[in-house]
Short mmCIF file of C-alpha atoms and ligand atoms in Angstrom, two decimals:
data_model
loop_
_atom_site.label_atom_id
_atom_site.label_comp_id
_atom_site.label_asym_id
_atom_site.label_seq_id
_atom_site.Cartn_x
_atom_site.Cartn_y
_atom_site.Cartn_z
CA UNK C 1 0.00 0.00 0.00
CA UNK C 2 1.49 3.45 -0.93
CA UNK C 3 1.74 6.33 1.66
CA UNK C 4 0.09 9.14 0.14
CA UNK C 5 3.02 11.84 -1.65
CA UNK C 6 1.76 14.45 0.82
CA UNK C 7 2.10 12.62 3.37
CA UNK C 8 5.67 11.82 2.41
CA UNK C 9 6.35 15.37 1.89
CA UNK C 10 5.21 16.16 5.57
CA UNK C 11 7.81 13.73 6.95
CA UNK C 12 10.43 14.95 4.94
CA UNK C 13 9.50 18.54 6.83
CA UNK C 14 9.73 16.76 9.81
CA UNK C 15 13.37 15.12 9.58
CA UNK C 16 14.19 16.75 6.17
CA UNK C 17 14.83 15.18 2.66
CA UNK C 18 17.53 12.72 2.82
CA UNK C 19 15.67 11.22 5.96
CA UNK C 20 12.88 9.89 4.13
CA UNK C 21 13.40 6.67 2.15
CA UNK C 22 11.35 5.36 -0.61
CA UNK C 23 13.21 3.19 -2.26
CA UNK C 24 12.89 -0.80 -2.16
CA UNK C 25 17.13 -1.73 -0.92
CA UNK C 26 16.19 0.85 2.01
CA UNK C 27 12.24 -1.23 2.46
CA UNK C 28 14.41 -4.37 2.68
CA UNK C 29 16.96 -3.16 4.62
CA UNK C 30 14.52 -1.57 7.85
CA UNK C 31 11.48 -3.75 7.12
CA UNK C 32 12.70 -6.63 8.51
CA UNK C 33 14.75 -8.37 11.75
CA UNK C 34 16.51 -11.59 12.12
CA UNK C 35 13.34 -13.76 11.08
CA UNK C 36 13.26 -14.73 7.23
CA UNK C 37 9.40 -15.55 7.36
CA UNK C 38 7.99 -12.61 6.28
CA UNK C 39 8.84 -10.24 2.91
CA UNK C 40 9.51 -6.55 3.87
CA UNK C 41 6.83 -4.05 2.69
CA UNK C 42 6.85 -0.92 4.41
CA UNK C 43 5.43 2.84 2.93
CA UNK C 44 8.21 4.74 3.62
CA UNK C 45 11.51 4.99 6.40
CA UNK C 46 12.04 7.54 8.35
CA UNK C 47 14.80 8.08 10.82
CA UNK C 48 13.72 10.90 12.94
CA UNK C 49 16.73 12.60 14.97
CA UNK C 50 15.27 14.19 18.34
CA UNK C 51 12.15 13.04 20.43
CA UNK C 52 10.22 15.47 19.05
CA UNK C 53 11.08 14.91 15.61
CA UNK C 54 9.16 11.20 16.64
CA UNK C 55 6.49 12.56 18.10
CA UNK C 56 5.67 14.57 15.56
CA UNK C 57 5.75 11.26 13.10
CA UNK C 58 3.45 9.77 15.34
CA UNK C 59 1.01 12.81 15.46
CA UNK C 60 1.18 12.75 12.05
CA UNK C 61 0.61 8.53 11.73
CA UNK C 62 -2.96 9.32 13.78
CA UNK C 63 -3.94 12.28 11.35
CA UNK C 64 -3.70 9.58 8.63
CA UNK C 65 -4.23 6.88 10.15
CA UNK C 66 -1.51 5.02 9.26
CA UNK C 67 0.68 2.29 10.95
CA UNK C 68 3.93 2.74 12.49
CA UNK C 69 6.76 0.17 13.13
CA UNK C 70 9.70 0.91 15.15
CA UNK C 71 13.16 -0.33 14.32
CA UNK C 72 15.68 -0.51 16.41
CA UNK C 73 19.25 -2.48 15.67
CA UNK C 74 16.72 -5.13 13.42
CA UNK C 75 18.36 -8.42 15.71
CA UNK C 76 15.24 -9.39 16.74
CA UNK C 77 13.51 -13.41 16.21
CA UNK C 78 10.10 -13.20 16.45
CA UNK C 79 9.02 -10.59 13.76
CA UNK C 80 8.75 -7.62 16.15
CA UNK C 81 9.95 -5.37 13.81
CA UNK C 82 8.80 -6.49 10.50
CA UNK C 83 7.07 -3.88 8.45
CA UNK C 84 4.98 -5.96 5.66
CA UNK C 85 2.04 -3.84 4.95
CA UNK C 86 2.54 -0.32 3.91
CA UNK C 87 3.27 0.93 7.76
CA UNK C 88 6.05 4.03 8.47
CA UNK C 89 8.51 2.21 9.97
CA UNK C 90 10.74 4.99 12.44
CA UNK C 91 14.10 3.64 12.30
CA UNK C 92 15.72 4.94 15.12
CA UNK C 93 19.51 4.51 14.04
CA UNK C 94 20.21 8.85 14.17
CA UNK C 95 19.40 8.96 17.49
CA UNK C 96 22.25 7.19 18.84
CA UNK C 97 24.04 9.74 21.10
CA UNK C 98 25.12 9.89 24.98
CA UNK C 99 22.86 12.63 26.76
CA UNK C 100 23.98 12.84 30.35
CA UNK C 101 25.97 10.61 32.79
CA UNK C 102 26.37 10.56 36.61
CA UNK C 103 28.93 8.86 38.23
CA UNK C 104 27.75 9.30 41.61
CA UNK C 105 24.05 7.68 40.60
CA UNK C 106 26.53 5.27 38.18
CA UNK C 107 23.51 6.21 35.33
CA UNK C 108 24.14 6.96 31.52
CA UNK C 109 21.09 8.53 29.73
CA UNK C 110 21.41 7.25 26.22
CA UNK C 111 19.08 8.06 22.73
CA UNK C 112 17.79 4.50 22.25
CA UNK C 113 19.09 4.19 18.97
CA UNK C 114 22.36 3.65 20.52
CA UNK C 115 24.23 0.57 19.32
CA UNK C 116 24.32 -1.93 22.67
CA UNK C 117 28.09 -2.22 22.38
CA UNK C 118 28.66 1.33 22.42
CA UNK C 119 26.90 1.65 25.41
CA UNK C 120 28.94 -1.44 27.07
CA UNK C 121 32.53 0.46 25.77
CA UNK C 122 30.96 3.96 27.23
CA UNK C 123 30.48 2.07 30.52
CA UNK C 124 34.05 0.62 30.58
CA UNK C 125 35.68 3.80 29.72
CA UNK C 126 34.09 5.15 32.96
CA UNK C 127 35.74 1.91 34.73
CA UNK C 128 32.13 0.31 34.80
CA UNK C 129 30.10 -2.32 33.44
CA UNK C 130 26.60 -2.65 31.84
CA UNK C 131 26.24 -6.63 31.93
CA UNK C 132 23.57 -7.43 29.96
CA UNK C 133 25.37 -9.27 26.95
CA UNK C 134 24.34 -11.00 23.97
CA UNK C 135 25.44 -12.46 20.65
CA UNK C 136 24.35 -9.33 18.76
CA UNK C 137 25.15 -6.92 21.25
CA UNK C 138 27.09 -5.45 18.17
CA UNK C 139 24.00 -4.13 16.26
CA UNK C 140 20.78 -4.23 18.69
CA UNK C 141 20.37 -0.55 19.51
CA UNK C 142 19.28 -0.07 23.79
CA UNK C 143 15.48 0.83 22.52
CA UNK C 144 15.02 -2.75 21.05
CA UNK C 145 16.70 -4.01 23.62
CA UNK C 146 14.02 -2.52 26.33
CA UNK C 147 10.65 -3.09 23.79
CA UNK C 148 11.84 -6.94 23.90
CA UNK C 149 13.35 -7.14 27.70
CA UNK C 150 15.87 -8.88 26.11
CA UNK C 151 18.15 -11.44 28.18
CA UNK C 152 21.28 -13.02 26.76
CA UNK C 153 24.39 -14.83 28.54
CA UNK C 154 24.53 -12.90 32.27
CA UNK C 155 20.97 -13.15 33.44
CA UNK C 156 21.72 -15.66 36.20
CA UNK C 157 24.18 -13.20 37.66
CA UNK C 158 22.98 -9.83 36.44
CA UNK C 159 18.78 -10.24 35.16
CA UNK C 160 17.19 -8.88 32.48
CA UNK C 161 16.89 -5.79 30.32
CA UNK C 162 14.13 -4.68 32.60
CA UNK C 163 16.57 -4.85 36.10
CA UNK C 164 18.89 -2.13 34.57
CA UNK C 165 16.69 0.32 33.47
CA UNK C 166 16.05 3.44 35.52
CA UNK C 167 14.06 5.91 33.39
CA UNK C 168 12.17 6.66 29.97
CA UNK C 169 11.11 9.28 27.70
CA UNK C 170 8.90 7.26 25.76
CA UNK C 171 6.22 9.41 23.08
CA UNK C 172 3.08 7.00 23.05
CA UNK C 173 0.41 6.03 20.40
CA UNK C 174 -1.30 9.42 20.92
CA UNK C 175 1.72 11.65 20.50
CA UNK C 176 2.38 12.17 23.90
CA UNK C 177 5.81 12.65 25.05
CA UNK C 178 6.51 11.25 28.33
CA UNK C 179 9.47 10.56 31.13
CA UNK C 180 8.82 7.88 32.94
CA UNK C 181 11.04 7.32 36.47
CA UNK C 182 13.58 9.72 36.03
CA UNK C 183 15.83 7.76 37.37
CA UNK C 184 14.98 7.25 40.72
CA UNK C 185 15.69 4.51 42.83
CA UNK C 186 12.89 4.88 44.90
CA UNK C 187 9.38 6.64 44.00
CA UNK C 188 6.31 4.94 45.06
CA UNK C 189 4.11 7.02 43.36
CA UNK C 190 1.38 4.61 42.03
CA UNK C 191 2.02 2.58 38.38
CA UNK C 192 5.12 2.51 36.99
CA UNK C 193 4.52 3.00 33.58
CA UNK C 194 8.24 2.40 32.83
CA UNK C 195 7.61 -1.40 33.24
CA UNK C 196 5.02 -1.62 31.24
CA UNK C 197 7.12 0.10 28.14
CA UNK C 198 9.87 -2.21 29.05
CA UNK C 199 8.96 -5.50 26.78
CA UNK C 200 5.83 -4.00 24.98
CA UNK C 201 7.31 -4.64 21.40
CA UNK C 202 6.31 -1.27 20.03
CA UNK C 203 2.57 -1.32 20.73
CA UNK C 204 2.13 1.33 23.31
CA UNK C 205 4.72 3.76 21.84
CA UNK C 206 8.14 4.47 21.13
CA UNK C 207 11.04 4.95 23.21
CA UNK C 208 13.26 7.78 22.54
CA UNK C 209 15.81 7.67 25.42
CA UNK C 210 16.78 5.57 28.12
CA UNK C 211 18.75 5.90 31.25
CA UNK C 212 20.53 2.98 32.11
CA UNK C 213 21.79 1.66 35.05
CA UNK C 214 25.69 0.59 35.56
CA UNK C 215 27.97 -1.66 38.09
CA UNK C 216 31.09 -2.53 38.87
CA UNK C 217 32.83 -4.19 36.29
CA UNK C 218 33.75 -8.30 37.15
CA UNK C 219 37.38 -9.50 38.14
CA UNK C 220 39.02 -11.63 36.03
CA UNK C 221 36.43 -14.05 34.38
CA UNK C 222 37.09 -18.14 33.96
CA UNK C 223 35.24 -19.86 31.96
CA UNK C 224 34.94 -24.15 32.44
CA UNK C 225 33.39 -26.38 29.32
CA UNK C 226 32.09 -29.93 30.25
CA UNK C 227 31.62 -32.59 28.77
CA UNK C 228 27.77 -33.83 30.01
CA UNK C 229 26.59 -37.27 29.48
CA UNK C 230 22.79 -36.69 29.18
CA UNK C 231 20.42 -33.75 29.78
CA UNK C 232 19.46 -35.01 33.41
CA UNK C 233 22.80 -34.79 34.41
CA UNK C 234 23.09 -30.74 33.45
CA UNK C 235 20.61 -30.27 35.76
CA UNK C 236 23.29 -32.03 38.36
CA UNK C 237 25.93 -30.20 36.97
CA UNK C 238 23.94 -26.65 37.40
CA UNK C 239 22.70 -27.45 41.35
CA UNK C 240 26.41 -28.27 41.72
CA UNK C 241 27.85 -25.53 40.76
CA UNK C 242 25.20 -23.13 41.46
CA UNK C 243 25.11 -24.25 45.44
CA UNK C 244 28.84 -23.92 45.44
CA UNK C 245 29.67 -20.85 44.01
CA UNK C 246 28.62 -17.51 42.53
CA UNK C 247 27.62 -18.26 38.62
CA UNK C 248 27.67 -15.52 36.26
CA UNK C 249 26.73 -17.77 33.34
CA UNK C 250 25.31 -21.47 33.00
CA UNK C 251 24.76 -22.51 29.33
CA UNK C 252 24.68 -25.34 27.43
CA UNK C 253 24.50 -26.53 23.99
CA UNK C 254 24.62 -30.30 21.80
CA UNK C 255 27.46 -31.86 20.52
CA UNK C 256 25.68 -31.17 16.84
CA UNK C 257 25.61 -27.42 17.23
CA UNK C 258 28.89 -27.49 18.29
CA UNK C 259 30.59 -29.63 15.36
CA UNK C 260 28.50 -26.82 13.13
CA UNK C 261 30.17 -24.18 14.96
CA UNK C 262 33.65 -25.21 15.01
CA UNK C 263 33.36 -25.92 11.20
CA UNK C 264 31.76 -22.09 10.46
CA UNK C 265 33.92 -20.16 13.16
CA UNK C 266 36.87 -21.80 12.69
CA UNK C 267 37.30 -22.21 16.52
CA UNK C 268 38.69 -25.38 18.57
CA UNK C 269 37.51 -28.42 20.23
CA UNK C 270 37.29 -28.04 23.77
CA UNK C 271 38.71 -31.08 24.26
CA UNK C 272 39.02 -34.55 22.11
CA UNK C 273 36.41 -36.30 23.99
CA UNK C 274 32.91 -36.14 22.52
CA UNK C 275 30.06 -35.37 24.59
CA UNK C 276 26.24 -35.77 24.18
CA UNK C 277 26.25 -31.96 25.68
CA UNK C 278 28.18 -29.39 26.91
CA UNK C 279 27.93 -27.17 29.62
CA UNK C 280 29.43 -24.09 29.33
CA UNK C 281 30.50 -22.02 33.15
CA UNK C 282 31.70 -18.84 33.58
CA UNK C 283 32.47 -17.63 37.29
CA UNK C 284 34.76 -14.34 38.77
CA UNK C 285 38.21 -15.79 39.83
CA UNK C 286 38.54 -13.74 42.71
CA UNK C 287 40.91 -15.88 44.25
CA UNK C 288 42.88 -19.23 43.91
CA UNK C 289 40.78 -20.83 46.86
CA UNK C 290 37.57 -20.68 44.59
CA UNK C 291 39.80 -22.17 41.46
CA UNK C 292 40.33 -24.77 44.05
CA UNK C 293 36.63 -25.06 44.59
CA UNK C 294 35.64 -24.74 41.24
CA UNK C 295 38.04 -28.15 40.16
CA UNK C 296 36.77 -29.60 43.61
CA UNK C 297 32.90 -29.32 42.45
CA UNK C 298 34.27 -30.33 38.60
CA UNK C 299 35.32 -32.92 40.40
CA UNK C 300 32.49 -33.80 42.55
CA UNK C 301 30.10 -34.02 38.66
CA UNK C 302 32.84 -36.89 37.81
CA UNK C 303 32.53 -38.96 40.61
CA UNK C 304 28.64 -38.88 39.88
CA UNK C 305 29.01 -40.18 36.03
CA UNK C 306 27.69 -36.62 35.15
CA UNK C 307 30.59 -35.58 33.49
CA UNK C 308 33.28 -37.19 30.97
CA UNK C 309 35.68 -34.61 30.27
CA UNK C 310 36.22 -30.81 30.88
CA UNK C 311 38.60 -27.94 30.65
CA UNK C 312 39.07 -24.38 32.14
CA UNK C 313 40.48 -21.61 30.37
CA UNK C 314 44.41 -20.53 31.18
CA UNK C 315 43.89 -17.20 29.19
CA UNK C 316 41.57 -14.86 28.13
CA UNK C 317 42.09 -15.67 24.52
CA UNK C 318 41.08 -19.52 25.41
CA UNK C 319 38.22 -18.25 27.27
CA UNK C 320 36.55 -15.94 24.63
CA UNK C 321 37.57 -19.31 22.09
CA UNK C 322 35.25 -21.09 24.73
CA UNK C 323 32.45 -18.79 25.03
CA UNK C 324 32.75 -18.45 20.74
CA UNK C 325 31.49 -22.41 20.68
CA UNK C 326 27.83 -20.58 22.39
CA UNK C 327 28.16 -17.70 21.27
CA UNK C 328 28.31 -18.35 17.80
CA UNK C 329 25.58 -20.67 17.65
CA UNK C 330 22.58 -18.24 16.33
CA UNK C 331 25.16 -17.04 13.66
CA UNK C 332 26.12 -20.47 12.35
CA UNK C 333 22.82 -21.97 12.52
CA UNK C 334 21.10 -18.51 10.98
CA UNK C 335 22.21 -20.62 7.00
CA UNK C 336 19.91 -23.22 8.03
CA UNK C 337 16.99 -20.63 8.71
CA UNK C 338 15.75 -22.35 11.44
CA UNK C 339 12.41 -22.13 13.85
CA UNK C 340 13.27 -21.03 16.67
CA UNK C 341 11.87 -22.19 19.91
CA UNK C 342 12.21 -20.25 22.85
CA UNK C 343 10.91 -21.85 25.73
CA UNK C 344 11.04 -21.44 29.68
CA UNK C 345 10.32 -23.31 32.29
CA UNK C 346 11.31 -22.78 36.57
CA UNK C 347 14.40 -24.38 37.21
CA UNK C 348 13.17 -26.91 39.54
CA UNK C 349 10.89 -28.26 36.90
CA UNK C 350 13.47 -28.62 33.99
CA UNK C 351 14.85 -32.20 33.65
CA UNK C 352 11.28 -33.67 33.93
CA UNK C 353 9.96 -30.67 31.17
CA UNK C 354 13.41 -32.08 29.18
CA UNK C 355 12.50 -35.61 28.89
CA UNK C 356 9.38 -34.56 27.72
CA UNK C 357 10.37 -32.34 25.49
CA UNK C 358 13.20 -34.82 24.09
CA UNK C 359 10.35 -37.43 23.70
CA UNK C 360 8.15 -34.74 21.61
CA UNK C 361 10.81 -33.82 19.58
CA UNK C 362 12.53 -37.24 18.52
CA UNK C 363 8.79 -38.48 17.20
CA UNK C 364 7.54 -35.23 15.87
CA UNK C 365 11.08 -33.88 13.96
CA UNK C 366 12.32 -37.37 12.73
CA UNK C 367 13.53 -36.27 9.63
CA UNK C 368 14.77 -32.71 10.90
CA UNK C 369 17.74 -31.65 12.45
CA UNK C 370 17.54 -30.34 15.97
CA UNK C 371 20.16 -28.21 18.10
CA UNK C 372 19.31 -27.59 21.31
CA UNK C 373 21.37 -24.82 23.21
CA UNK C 374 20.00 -22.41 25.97
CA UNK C 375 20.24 -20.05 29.37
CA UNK C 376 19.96 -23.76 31.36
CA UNK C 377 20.64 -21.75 34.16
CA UNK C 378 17.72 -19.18 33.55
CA UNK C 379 15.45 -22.18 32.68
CA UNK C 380 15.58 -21.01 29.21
CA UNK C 381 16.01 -23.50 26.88
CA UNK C 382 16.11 -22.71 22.78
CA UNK C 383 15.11 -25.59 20.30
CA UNK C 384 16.54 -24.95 16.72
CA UNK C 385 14.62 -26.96 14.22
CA UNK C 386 16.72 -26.75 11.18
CA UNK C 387 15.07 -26.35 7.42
CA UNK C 388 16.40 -28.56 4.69
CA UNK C 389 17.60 -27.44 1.98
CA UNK C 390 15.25 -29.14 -0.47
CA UNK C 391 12.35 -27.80 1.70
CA UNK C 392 10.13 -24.57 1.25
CA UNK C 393 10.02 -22.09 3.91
CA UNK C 394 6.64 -22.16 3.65
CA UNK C 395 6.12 -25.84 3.83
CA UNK C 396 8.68 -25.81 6.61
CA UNK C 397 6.98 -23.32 8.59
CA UNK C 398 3.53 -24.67 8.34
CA UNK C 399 5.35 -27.78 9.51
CA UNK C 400 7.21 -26.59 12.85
CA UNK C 401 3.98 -24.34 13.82
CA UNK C 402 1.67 -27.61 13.84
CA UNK C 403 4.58 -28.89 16.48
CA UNK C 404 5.08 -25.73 18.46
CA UNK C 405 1.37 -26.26 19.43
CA UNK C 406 2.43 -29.21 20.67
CA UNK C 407 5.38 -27.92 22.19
CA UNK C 408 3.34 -24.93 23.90
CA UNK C 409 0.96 -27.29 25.73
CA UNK C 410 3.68 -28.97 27.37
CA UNK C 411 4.72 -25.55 28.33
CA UNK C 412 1.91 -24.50 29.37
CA UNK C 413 1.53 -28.56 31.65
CA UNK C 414 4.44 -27.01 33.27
CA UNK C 415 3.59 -23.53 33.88
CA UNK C 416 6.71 -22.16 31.77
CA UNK C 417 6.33 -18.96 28.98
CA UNK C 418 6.32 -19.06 25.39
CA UNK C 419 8.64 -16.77 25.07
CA UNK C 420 11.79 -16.54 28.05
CA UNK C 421 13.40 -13.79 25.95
CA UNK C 422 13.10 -13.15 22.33
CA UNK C 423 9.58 -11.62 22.59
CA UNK C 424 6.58 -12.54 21.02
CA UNK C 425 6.11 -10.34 17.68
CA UNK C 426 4.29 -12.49 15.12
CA UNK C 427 6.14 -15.45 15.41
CA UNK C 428 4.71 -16.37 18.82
CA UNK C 429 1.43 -14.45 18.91
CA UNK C 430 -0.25 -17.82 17.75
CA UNK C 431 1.11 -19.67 21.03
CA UNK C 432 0.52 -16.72 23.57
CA UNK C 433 -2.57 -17.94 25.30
CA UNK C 434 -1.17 -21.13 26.08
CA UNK C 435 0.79 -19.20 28.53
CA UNK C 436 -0.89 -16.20 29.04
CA UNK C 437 -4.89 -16.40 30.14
CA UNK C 438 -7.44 -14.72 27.96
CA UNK C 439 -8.16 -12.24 30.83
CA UNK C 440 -4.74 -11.05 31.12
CA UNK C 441 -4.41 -11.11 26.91
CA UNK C 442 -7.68 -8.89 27.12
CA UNK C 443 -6.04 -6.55 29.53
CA UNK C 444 -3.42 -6.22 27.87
CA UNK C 445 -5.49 -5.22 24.49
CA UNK C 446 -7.24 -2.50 26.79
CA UNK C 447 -3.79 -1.05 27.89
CA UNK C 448 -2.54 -0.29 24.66
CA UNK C 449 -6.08 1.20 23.92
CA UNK C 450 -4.75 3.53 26.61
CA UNK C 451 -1.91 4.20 25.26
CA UNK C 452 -2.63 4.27 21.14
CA UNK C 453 -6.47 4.89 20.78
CA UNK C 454 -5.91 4.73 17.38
CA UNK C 455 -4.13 1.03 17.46
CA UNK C 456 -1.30 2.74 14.49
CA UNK C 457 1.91 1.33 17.00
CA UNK C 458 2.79 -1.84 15.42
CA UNK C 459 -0.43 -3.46 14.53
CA UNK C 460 -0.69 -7.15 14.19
CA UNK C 461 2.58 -7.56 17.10
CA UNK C 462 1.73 -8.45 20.53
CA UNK C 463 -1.59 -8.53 20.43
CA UNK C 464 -4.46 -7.29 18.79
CA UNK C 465 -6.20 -3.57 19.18
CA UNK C 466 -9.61 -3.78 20.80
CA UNK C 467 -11.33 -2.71 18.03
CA UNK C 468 -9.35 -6.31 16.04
CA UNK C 469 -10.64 -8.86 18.08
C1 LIG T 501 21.08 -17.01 21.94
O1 LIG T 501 20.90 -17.44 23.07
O2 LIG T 501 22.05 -17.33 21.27
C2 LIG T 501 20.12 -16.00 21.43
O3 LIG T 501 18.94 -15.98 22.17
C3 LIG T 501 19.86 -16.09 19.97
C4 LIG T 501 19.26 -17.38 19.49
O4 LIG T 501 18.64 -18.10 20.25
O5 LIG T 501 19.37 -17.65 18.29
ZN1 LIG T 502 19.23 -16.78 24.07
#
């Protein structure tokens, strides 16, 4: 659907000229994320440079009533960002700038189109640390980061998205423009509308700038890769490790992910044994007494037939050569497009959810390659189904979505989520109310009537508008 030329002429008053793009490389490049489901086909970019600038975008969306999609760094997995039906997708890449920090409240106010990274290397450079860390941390911008609560490789140690955010200035569905916490540590002043931007996937409104909290960096970090003879027994390995020392990561992935990964990154073995699974540790090294106790509880998973083999890094080349075999895993299996399954369950419930899962997946995917890897330590487990190469999308889609059902009513047996950290979008919208109750799913419809009367912030994401269902 084509935006009106006036229209398009308005937003180029807005941002000016070279801000507005029409043209079908720019539709392909900011109408999409990570997901290879759906074809880009957005109206027009724009990439507004001040809050303002968006709000005016957004006053202007309502006038017309047209859609708007924002766009952040475009990493995302579940189609939050995708832009396939004529909408005014507000790519937020200008607005990418430091606005204030204070080293006595350790808080950096950032424009949320700043690049995750940048924000981790501004944070070191003031001899602190923002932990949360994932594969892409390299091109998610901080807004996308917040609309999705995303989690990554720390959240045993350090939480969520949501845990390190301290303010907003959000402009909502209606044009609004609004700060939300200020960065206050304590203010009991009714709802906290900040949390409910934080994860909302672009349907309430749009956030412009964030300020962020920071900590102490870590001391030197080891990292330990073992070699796990079944899935019960990384459950051992985790309460192990987990009751004897501070974790500040607990992953795991298969041996097939890992062949795939050593092949495509070029990386080593960990060791020439070959595992089933691997569990991948990372603790601070504070001191040699908890090397000792680390080895001691390595150790302890032998003498229980948990674990075959292991090895800790000497160096921090070796350990980032470790980390690379997890790491790298979304990258190296992104060739195979795969469906991506991102499941949670609580901890204590895991290795009876895994054998149920394992049983549901061997008779379901028999033909299909599966790599499991995951946050084991979050409860957050991710099932790659991989696509053939002799197989449609489409056929391969329609395929995987008739087992996710499946897949979400075990969730749902075992009181787990849908989605532990790559949002829902479109991808998962199907699968929400297995997890989710249809009250809550209609409250949440009514909220972003609150927010966007008008239902123009990413329609079709989330959840429906009011008036859609
Ligand atoms: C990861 O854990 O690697 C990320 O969530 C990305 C993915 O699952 O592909
Ligand atoms: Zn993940």
């Amino acid at each position: 659907m084509a935006i009106a030329a006036s229209v398009i002429e308005t937003l180029r008053g807005i941002v000016g000229d070279q801000r507005v793009l029409t043209d079908d490389v720019s539709f392909q490049q900011y109408g999409v994320d990570r997901t290879t489901i759906w074809q880009p086909a957005p109206g027009v970019v724009v990439l507004p440079g001040s809050t303002e600038e968006v709000q005016a975008i957004v006053q202007l969306a309502n006038i017309e009533n047209l859609a708007v999609v924002p766009s952040g760094g475009r990493t995302g997995l579940s189609g939050g960002a995708v832009a396939t039906n004529g909408e005014i997708v507000i790519a937020m890449d200008r607005m990418n700038q430091v606005v204030d920090f204070n080293e006595v409240d350790r808080t950096v106010t950032v424009e949320s189109g700043m690049i995750t990274e940048q924000l981790q290397v501004f944070a070191e450079g003031k001899g602190l640390f923002y932990p949360v860390w994932f594969a892409s941390t390299g091109s998610s911008q901080i807004g996308g980061n917040i609309a999705t609560n995303a989690g990554g490789i720390n959240v045993i140690r350090y939480g969520m998205t949501r845990n390190w955010v301290m303010g907003l200035k959000v402009v909502d569905g209606s044009g609004n423009i609004m700060e939300l916490n200020r960065g206050l540590v304590k203010n009991n002043t009714g709802l906290d509308f900040r949390h409910l931007f934080i994860g909302s996937e672009g349907i309430l409104g749009i956030i412009t700038e964030a300020t962020m909290r920071l900590t102490r960096p870590p001391q030197e970090l080891s990292v330990l890769v073992l070699g796990v003879v079944d899935f019960p027994s990384i459950m051992g390995v985790l309460k192990t490790f987990n009751d004897g020392m501070d974790l500040t990561a607990f992953e795991f992935f298969t041996h097939n992910g890992m062949e795939k990964v050593v092949a495509h990154s070029g990386v080593p073995v960990p060791f020439e044994t070959k595992a089933p699974f691997y569990a991948l540790i990372e603790f601070e090294q504070t001191s040699e007494a908890l090397l000792d106790k680390a080895m001691e509880l390595f150790e302890a998973c032998v003498m229980e037939g948990w674990v075959e083999d292991g090895v800790i890094s000497q160096s921090l080349s070796q350990a980032e050569n470790l980390w690379k075999l997890r790491e790298d895993m979304s990258e190296t299996l992104s060739r195979w497009k795969p469906y991506k399954n991102d499941i949670s369950v609580n901890i204590s419930r895991m290795p009876e959810f895994l054998a149920k899962v394992d049983v549901l997946v061997a008779n379901e995917y028999p033909d299909f390659e599966v790599v499991w890897y995951g946050h084991i330590g979050d409860g957050n487990l991710h099932l790659n189904i991989l696509k053939p190469d002799d197989l449609s999308v489409e056929t391969f889609t329609a395929r995987c979505s008739g087992v996710s059902k499946q897949v979400a009513a075990l969730v749902q047996e075992f009181n787990g989520s849908v989605s532990a950290e790559h949002g829902v979008g479109l991808l998962k919208k199907d699968y929400l109310s297995y997890t989710r109750t249809e009250t809550e799913l209609q409250l949440m419809r009514q909220i972003k009537q609150v927010f966007d009367p008008n239902g123009i912030m990413n329609p079709g994401k989330l959840v429906d508008a009011v008036a859609d269902t």
